[in-house]
Coordinates of C-alpha atoms and ligand atoms in Angstrom, one line a residue:
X9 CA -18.4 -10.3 -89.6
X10 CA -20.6 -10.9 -92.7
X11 CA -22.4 -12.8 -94.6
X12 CA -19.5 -14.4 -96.6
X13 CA -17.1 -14.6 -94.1
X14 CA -20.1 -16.7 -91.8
X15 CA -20.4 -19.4 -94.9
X16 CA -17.2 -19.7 -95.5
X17 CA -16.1 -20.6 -92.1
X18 CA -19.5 -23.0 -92.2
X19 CA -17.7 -24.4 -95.7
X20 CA -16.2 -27.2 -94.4
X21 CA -18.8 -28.6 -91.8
X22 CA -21.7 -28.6 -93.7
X23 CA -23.1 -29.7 -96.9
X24 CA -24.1 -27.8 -100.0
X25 CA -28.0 -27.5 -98.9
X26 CA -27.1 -27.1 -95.6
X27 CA -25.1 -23.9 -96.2
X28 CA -27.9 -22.8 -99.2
X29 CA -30.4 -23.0 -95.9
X30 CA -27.8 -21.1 -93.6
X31 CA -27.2 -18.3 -96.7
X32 CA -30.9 -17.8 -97.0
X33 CA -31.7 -17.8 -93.4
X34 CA -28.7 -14.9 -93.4
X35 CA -30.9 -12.8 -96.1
X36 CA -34.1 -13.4 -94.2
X37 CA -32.9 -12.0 -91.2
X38 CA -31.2 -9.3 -92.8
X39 CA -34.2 -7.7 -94.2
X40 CA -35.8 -8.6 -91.2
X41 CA -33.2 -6.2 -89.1
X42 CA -33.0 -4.0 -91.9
X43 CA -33.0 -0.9 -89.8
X44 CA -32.1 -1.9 -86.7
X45 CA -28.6 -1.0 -85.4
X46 CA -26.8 -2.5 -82.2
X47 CA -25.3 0.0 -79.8
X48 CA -22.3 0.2 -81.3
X49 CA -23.8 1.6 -84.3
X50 CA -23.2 -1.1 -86.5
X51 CA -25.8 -2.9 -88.7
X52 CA -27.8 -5.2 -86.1
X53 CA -26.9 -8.4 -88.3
X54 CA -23.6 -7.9 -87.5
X55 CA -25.3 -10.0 -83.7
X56 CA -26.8 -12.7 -84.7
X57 CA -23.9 -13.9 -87.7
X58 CA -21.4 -13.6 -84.7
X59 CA -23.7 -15.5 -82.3
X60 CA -24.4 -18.3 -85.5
X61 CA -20.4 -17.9 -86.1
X62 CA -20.2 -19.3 -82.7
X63 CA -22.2 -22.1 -83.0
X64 CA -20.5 -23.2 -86.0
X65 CA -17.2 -23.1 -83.5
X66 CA -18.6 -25.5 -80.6
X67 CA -19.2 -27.9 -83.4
X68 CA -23.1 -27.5 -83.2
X69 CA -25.7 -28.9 -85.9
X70 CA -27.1 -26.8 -88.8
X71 CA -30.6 -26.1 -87.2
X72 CA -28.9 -24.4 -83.9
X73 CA -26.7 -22.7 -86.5
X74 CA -29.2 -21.6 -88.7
X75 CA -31.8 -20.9 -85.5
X76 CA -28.7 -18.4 -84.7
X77 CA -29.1 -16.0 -87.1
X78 CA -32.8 -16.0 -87.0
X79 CA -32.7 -15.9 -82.8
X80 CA -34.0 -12.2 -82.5
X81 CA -36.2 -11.9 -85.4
X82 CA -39.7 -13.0 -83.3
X83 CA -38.9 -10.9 -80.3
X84 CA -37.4 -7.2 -82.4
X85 CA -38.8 -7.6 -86.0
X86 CA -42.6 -8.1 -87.5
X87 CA -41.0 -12.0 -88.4
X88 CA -43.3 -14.4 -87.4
X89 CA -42.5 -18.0 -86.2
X90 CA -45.3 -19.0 -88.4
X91 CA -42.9 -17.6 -91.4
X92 CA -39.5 -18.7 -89.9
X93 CA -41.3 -22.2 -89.9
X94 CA -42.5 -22.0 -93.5
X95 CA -39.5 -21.1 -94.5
X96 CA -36.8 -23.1 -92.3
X97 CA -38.7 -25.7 -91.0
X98 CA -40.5 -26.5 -87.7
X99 CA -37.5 -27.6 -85.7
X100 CA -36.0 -24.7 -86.4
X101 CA -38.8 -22.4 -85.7
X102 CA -39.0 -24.5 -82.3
X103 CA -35.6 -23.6 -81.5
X104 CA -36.4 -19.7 -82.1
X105 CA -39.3 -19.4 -80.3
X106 CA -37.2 -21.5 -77.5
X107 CA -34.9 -18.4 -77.4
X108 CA -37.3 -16.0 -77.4
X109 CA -39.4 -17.4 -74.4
X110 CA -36.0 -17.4 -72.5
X111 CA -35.7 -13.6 -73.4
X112 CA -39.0 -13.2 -72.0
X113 CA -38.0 -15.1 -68.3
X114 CA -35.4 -12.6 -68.6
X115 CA -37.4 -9.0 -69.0
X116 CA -39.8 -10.7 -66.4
X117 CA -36.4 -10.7 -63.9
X118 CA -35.4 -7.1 -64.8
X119 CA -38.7 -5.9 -63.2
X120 CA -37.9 -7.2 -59.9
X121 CA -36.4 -4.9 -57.4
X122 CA -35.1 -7.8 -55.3
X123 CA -32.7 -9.5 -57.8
X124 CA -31.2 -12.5 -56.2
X125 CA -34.8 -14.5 -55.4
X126 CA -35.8 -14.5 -58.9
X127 CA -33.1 -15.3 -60.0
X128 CA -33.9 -18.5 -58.9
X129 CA -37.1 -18.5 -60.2
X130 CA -35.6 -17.7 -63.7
X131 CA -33.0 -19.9 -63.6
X132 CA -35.5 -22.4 -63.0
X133 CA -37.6 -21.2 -66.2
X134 CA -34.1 -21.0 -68.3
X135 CA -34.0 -25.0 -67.2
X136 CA -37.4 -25.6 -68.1
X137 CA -36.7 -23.8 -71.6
X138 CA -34.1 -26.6 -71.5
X139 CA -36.5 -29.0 -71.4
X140 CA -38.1 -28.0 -74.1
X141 CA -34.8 -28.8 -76.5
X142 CA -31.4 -28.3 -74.9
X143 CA -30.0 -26.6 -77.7
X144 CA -32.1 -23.4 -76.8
X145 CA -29.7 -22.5 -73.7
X146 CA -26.3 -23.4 -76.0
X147 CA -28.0 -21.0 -78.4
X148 CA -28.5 -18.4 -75.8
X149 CA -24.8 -18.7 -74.1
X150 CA -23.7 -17.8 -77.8
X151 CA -26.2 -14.6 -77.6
X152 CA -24.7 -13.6 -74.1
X153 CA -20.9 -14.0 -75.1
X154 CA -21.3 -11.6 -77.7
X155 CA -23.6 -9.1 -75.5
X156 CA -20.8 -9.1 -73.0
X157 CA -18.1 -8.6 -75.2
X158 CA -20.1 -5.8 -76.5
X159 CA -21.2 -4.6 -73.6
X160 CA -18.7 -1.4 -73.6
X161 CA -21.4 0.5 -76.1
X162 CA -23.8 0.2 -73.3
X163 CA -24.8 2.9 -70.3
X164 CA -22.8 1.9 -67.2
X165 CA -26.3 0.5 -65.3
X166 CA -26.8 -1.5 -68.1
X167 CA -23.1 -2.9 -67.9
X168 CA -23.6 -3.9 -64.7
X169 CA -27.1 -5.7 -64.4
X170 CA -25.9 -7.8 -67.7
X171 CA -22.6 -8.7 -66.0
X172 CA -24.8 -9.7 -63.3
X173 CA -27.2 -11.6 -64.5
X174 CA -24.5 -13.3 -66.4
X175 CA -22.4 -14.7 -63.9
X176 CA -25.9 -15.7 -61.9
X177 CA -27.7 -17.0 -64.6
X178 CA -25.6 -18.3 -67.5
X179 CA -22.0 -18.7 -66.1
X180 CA -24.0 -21.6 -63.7
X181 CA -25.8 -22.6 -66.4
X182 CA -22.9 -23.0 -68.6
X183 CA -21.3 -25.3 -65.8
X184 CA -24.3 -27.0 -64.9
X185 CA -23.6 -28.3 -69.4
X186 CA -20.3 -29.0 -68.7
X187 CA -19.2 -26.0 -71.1
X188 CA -16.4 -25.1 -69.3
X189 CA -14.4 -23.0 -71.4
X190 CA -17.9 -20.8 -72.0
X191 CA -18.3 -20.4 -68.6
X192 CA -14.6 -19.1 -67.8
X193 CA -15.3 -16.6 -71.2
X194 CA -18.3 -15.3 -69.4
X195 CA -17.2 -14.7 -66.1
X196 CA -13.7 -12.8 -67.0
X197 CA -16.2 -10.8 -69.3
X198 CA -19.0 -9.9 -66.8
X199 CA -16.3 -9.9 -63.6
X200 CA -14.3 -6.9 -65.6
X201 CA -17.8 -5.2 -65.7
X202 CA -18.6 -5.6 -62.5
X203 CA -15.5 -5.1 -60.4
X204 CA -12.8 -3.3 -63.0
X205 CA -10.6 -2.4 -60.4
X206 CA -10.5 -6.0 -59.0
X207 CA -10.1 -7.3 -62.0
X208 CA -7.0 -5.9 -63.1
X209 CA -5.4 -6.2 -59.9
X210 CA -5.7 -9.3 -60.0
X211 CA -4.7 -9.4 -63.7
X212 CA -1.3 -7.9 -62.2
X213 CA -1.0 -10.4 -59.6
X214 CA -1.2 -13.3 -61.5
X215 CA 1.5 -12.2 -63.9
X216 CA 4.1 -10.7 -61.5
X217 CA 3.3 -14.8 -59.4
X218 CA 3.7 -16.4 -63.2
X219 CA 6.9 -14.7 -64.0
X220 CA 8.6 -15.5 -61.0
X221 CA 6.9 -20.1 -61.1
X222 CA 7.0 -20.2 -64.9
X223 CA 10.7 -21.4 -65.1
X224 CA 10.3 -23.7 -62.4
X225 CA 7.3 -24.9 -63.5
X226 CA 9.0 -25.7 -66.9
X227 CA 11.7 -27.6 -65.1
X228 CA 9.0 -29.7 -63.3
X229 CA 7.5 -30.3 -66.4
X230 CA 9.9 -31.3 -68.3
X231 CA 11.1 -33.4 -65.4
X232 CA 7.4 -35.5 -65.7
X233 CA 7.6 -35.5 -69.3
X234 CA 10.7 -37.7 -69.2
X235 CA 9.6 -40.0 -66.6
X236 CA 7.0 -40.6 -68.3
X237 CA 8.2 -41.5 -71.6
X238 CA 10.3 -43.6 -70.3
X239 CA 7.3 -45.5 -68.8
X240 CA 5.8 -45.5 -72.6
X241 CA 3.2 -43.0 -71.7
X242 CA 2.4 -41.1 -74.5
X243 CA 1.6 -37.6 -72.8
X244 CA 0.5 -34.3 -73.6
X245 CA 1.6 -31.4 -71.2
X246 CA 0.1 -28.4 -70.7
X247 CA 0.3 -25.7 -68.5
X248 CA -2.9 -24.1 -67.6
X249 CA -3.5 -20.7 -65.4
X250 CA -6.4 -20.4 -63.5
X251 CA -9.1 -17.6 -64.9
X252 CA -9.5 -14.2 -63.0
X253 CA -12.7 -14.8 -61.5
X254 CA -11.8 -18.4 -60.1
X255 CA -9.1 -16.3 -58.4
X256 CA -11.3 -13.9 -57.0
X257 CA -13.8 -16.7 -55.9
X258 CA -10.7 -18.8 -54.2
X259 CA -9.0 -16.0 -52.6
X260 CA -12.5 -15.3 -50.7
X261 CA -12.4 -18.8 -48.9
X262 CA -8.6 -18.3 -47.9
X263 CA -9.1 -14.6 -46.6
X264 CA -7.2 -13.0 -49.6
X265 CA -4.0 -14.7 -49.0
X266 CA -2.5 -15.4 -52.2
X267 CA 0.1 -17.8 -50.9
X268 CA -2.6 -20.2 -49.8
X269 CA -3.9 -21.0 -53.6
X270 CA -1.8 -23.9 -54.8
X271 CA -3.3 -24.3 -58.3
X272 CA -2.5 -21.1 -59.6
X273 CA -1.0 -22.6 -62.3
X274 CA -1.2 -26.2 -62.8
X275 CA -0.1 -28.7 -65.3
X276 CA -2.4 -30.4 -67.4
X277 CA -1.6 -34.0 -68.6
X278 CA -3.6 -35.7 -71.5
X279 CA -3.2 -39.2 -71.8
X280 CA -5.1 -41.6 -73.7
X281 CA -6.8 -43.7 -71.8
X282 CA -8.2 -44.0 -68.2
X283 CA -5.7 -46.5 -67.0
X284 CA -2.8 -44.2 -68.6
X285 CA -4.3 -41.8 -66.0
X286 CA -4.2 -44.1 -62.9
X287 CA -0.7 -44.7 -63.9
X288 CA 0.6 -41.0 -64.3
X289 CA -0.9 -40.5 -60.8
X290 CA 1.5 -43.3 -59.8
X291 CA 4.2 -42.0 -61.4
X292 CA 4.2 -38.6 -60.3
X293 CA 3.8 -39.6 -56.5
X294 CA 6.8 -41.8 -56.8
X295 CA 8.9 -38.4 -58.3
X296 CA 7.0 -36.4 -55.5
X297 CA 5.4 -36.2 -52.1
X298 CA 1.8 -35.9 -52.6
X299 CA -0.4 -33.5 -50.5
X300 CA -2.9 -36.5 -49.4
X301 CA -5.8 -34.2 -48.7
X302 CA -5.4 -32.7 -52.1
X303 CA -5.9 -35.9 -54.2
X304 CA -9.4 -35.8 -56.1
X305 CA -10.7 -38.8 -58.3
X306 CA -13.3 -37.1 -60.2
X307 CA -13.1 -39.8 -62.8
X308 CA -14.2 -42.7 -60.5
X309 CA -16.7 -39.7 -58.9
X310 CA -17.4 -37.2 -61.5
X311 CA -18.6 -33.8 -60.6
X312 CA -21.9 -33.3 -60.9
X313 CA -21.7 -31.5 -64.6
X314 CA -20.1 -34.8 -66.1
X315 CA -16.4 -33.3 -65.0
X316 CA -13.5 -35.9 -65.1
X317 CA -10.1 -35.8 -64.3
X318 CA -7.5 -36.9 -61.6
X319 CA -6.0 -33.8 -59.6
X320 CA -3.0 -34.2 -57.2
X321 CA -1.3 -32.0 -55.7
X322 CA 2.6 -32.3 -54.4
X323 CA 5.8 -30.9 -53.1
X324 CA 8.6 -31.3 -55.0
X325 CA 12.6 -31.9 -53.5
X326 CA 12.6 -27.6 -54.1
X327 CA 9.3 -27.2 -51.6
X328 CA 7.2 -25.9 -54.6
X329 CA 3.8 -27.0 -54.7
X330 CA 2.1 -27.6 -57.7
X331 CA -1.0 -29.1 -59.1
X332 CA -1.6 -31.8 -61.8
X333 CA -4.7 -32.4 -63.5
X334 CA -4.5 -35.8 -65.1
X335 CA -7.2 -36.9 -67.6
X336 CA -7.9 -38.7 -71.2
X337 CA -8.6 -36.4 -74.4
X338 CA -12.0 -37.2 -74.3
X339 CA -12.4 -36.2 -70.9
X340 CA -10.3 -32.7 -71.7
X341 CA -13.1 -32.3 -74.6
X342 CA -15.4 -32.8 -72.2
X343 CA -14.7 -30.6 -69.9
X344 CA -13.9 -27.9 -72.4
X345 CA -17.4 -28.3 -74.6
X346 CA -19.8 -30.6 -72.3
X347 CA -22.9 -30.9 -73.1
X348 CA -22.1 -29.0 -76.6
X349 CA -19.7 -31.9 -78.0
X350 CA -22.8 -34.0 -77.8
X351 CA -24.4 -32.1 -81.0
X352 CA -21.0 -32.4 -82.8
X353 CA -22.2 -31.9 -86.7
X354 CA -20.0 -35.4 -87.3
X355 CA -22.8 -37.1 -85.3
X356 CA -25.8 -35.1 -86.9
X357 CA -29.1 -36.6 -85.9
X358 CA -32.3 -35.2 -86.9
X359 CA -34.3 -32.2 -84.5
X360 CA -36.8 -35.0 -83.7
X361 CA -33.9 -36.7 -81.9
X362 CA -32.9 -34.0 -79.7
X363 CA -36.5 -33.3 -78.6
X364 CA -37.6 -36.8 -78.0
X365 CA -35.0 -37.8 -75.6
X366 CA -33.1 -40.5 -78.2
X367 CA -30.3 -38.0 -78.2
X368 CA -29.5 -38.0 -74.7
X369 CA -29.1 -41.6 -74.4
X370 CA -25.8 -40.9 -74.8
X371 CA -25.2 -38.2 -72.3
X372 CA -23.4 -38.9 -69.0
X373 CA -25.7 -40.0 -65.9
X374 CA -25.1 -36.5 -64.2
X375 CA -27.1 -35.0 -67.1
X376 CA -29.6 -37.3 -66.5
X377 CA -31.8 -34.0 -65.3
X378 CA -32.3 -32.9 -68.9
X379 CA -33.6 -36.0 -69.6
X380 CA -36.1 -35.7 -66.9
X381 CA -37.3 -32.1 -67.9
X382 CA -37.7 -32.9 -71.6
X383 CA -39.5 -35.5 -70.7
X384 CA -42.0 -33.8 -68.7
X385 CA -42.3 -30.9 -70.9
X386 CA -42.7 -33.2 -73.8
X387 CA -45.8 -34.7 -71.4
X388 CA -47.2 -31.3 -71.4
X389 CA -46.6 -30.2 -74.9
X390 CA -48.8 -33.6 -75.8
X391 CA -51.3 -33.0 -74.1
X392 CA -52.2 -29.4 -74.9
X393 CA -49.9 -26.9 -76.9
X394 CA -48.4 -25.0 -74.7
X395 CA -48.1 -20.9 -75.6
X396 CA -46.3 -18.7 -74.2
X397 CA -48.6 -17.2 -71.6
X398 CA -49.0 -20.7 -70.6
X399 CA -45.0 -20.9 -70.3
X400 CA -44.9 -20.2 -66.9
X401 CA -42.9 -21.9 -63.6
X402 CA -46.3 -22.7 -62.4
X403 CA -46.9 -25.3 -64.3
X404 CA -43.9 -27.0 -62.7
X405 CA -45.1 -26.1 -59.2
X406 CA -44.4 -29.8 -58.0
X407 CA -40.3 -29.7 -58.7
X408 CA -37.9 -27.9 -57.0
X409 CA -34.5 -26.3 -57.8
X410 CA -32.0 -26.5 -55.3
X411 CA -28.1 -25.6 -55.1
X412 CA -24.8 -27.1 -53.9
X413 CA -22.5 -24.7 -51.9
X414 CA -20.6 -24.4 -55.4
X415 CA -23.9 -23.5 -57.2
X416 CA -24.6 -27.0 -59.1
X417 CA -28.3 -27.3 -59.8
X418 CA -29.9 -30.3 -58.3
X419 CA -34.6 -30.5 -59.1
X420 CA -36.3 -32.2 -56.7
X421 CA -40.4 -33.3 -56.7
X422 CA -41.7 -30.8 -54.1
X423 CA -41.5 -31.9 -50.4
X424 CA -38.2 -33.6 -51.0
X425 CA -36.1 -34.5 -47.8
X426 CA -32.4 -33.4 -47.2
X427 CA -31.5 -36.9 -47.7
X428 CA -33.3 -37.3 -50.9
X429 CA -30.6 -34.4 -52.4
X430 CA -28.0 -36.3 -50.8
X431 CA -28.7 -39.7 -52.7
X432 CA -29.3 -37.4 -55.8
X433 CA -25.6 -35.7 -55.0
X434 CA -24.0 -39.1 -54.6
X435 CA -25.0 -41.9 -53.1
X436 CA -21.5 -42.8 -51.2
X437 CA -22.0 -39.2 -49.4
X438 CA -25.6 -39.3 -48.5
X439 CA -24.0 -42.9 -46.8
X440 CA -22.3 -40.7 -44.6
X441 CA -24.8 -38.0 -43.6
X442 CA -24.8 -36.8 -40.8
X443 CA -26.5 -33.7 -40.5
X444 CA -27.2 -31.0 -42.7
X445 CA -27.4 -27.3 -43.3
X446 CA -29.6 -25.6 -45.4
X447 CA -28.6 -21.7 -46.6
X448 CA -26.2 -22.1 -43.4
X449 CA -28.2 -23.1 -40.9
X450 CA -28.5 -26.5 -39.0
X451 CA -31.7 -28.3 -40.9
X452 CA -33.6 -31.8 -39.5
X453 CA -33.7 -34.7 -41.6
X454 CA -37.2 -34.3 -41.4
X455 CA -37.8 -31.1 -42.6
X456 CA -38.9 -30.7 -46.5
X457 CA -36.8 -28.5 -48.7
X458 CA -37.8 -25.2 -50.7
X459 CA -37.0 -23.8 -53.8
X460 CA -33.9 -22.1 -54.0
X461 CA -32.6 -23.7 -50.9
X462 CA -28.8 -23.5 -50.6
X463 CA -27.8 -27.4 -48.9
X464 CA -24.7 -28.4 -47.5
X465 CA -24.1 -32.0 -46.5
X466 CA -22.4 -32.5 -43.3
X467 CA -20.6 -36.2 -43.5
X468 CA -18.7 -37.9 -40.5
X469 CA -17.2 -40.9 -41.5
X470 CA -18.1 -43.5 -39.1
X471 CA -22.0 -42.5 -39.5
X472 CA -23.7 -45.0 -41.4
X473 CA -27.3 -45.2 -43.1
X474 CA -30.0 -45.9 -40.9
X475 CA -33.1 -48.6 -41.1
X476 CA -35.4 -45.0 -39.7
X477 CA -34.0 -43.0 -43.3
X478 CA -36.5 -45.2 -44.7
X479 CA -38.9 -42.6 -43.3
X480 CA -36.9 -39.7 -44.2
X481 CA -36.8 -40.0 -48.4
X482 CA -39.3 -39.5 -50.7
X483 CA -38.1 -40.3 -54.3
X484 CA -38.0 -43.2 -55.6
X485 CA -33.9 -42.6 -56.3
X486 CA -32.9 -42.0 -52.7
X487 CA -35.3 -45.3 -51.4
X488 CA -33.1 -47.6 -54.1
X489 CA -29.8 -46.3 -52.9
X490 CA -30.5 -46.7 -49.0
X491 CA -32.4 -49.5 -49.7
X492 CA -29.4 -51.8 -51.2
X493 CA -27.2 -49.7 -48.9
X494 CA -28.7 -51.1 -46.1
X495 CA -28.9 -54.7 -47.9
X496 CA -25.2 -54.0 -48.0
X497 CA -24.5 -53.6 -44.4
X498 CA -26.6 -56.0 -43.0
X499 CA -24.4 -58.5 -45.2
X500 CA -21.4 -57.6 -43.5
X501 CA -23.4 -57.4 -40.1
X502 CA -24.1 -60.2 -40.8
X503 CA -20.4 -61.6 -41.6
X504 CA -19.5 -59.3 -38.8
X505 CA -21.5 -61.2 -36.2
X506 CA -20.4 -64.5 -38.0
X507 CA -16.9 -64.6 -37.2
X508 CA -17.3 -63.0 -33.6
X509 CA -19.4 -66.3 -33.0
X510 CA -16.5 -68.1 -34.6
X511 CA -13.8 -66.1 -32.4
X512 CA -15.8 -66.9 -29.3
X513 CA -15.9 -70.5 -29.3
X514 CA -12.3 -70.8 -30.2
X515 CA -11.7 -68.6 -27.2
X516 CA -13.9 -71.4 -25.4
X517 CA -11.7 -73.6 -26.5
Ligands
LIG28 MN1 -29.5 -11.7 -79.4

């Protein structure tokens, strides 16, 4: 890709001083790079007018665009951030040395013989980048997709610690945005690194298993799409095939047995709005006998990345078993672009926006972390400028990072309690806590939580929140939640011990 083809496919999303900035911000960096070449042996421009090209393709504003092409000029060429702001503008220049600060968390990580710990630690630093301008990681999920689908020019260690790091670092992080169809490219990418052979058995698999449903399937599908015109629904119906990696991930829980995945392939239904989804559901469980243990509301209980959709699964009158995923088109977009979709270039607000926390306003609650972190690292970039020796995890030494058994990202202030995480997850589970386990092992209520930690909440239905959890949160969140909770049941307690009074006397009577 060039320099033409990169305006031209900018043409029609972007005004005529826009695209003059984008041209000349192409020409500065490629006098910049003049000599460099990528491993491949083309011109090193040829990088950062693909990663910009990307940009352009999630939809993203003009100074992420234009930040792009400029993203490796501060860390490979004499360009200084001074110049890039002269030239391009502060916010701009922000959003560079944002990218480069997140290449230097990076080379900090290579050094480390054990790999998975800081990991952590950097994953943590990549969120705190985040906080800085959210915009910064998009721009660096561009710069990985194209290292990894470039990565055949590199040496064969090299290959592998990139494919790792990927699928540690950024595939999570793309999730954690909601950038679902990013995270899927970069984990088929960095999964055929890692485990070829793997890969392409599996590859085989899923296409001999495809050939043999796909006519069914269609049946099925046409079957719905009837039924539910006739109920007025105007429906989209896709199939959609689960990615290679999500295979390899599921067929680890289920001991390799293929017959035990039941959302191989699954049929997508976009509808327009969220009652049109409740209604599908209905519909398809009068054609077919749902699986009751497989029906998930994410829309009333989104996942933690902002995720909606309704999934079912059932048996049809044949004994085939197939998934539906049921959601609205903004919901699909959603889930395809995330956090991305919220920089659309048809809503363009200014930099200041984006780094002052107006932006976000409109983000879902589950993304309410960014929030937090910009704000605190707007707090510290007040007070004193921060530079880039100062950039440092330290700094945030009172949060904490912790995981999900699926990876999600949860910070914490330091000292946090297992139940505080709980109330963060969602407060109708934490309602229900019963015990926990933290990096699989049995963990008190009592005990605080580290960085890193790995925590699994055990629920049992009929447990109930307690007036001694009062004593066992710490953030102001978590003592809200119980806190009404327990309003809540004392109400029906209340109620409860109402009518057994009633039922007494008239026994008496
Ligand atoms: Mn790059």
């Amino acid at each position: 890709m060039n320099k033409g083809e990169l305006i031209d496919h900018a043409r029609p999303y972007y005004d005529e001083y826009q695209l003059s900035r984008l041209e000349q911000a192409v020409d500065f960096s490629t006098l910049a790079h003049i000599n460099q070449k990528r491993a491949s042996g083309e011109p090193y421009i040829t990088h950062p007018i693909t990663v910009s090209d990307t940009l352009i393709s999630w939809g993203m504003d003009i100074d992420s665009v234009i930040a792009g092409v400029l993203h490796d000029t501060v860390e490979d060429t004499n360009a200084s951030l001074e110049q890039i702001s002269e030239k391009f503008g502060p916010d701009v220049a922000q959003l560079v040395d944002g990218v480069t600060k997140v290449s230097q968390a990076r080379s900090d990580m290579k050094d480390m013989q054990d790999y998975l710990p800081k990991t952590k630690d950097n994953l943590s630093k990549l969120l705190i980048a985040v906080g800085q301008d959210v915009r910064v990681i998009i721009i660096k999920l561009a710069d990985r997709l194209h290292n990894l689908s470039t990565l055949q020019y590199l040496p064969i260690e090299k290959q592998i610690k990139n494919a790792r790091e990927s699928l540690e670092v950024f595939s999570p992080m793309a999730d954690r945005l909601g950038m679902g169809h990013v995270r899927m490219q970069i984990e088929e990418l960095a999964f055929s690194y890692l485990d070829p052979i793997e890969f392409n058995r599996l590859k085989i698999l899923i296409k001999k298993r495809l050939g043999k449903s796909t006519r069914k399937l269609g049946k099925i599908r046409a079957e719905v799409d009837i039924a539910l015109k006739e109920q007025k629904l105007n429906v989209e119906i896709n199939g959609r095939v689960k990615s290679i990696y999500s295979l390899h991930k599921k067929l680890a829980k289920v001991n390799g047995n293929i017959d035990d995945i039941y959302d191989l392939m699954a049929l997508r239904i976009v509808v327009e709005t969220k009652e049109d989804c409740y209604r599908v559901l209905g519909i398809l469980h009068s054609l077919y006998k749902p699986m009751i243990s497989r029906i998930k509301d994410y829309i009333a209980t989104p996942k933690p990345n902002g995720y909606q959709s309704l999934h079912t699964t059932v048996i049809t009158p044949n004994e085939q078993i197939v998934e539906f995923q049921i959601r609205t088109k903004k919901m699909h977009e959603y889930g395809e672009r995330g956090l991305a979709a919220s920089f659309h270039y048809h809503e363009q607000k200014s930099s200041k926006n984006y780094t002052e926390k107006k932006n976000v306003s409109s983000l879902p609650d589950s993304m309410s972390w960014i929030t937090q972190l910009q704000e605190v690292a707007l707090k510290l970039k007040n007070e004193e400028s921060i530079t880039s020796d100062q950039f440092n995890i330290d700094i945030f030494k009172d949060r904490i990072f912790v995981h999900s058994p699926k990876g999600d990202i949860y910070d914490l202030p330091e000292n946090a309690l297992p139940l505080d995480f709980a109330y963060l997850v969602h407060s109708d589970i934490a309602k229900h806590a019963y015990s926990f386990k933290v990096n699989s092992r049995i963990h008190p209520f009592d005990k605080p939580l580290k960085n890193g930690d790995i925590i699994e909440i055990v629920t049992n239905k009929l447990s109930r929140p307690k007036y001694a959890w009062r004593q066992l949160v710490t953030t102001t969140h978590a003592r809200n939640r119980l806190n009404s909770q327990l309003r809540q049941s004392n109400v029906v307690d209340l109620i409860t011990g109402a009518a057994n009074i009633i039922r007494r006397k008239k026994v008496k009577k």
